[in-house]
């Protein structure tokens, strides 16, 4: 099994390779002395707090992430949510109408939306009935124009981790870039793939502060990749893509890591309780095991149960339009009180 050569330069779009990035005022001068007179960015000098443009490289925030995750700053790029990161990856590597990507449904819907937006073909290979990728099928479906494979692990909406051996096989046999979306990794019983960047030049990992870190409202996505990949994305990202309020809030939260750990612990505990309660409900046919902060269940009639829950003021996510997810609902793990109310409500619907 010979490893295919990976050549990043062959993957980058020619226009991206050629272009120069916008050089912002704060890129040109970014001294840290606090008593400088800043007359370079046409800001209003009278307001306080957020009158200045934010640091385009988010140095302080990245250094904190770098410390906590043991990954050098040069391997980190931040986005306005992971959705911006995914869009940047498309724009860096995929030539519209020519290149293609591969995804493995049922999975996160944004890969397909962003493929459509960027006019890039999305080749889909369904997961198996165990929700694991069929690697032979994947390798048969890709061609020389396949730039990216998106894998989500733990996968949304199925909740399972993708097996390590299958990912390693793909990393070794795919000449393009393998993006592993780890939005739910903090809930999983497995280490992040971000520790393997040194072994695999074609590996990229995406994380987010939207789920375990409880900051969906501030929009902060994190992307890890080789320094070469990160510099390409840096070149094309909007200069001030992470606003000052988001940077401040993220730093404040990351410094409170004990609180985050505790919340994750509570959510995992609640996931176990909910699992045990759901398997006892008569109209729930399957409760899939989960490595994330949600449970995917199969019911007798998803539309009917979804509607009944809404009538009782509980909103869960219908996933029954996705392949392999017939009559499926996805339920996020809420607080103790919310989960208790859900369980009582489900029981009341049994007769
Ligand atoms: C929720 C989620 C994200 C998060 O996206 P943000 O833009 O960072 O909020 C990314 N990927 C998956 C699979 C998700 O479920």
PDB file of C-alpha atoms in Angstrom, residues 15-23 234-236:
ATOM      1  CA  UNK A  15      -6.016  32.666  -8.205  1.00  0.00           C
ATOM      2  CA  UNK A  16      -5.448  32.152  -4.482  1.00  0.00           C
ATOM      3  CA  UNK A  17      -1.815  31.226  -5.063  1.00  0.00           C
ATOM      4  CA  UNK A  18      -1.296  34.390  -7.096  1.00  0.00           C
ATOM      5  CA  UNK A  19      -3.240  36.905  -5.019  1.00  0.00           C
ATOM      6  CA  UNK A  20      -1.876  39.186  -2.335  1.00  0.00           C
ATOM      7  CA  UNK A  21      -3.899  39.550   0.825  1.00  0.00           C
ATOM      8  CA  UNK A  22      -5.365  42.847   2.006  1.00  0.00           C
ATOM      9  CA  UNK A  23      -2.888  44.541   4.255  1.00  0.00           C
ATOM     10  CA  UNK A 234      -4.891  33.474   6.528  1.00  0.00           C
ATOM     11  CA  UNK A 235      -4.237  35.084   3.188  1.00  0.00           C
ATOM     12  CA  UNK A 236      -7.867  34.858   2.072  1.00  0.00           C
TER      13      UNK A 236
END
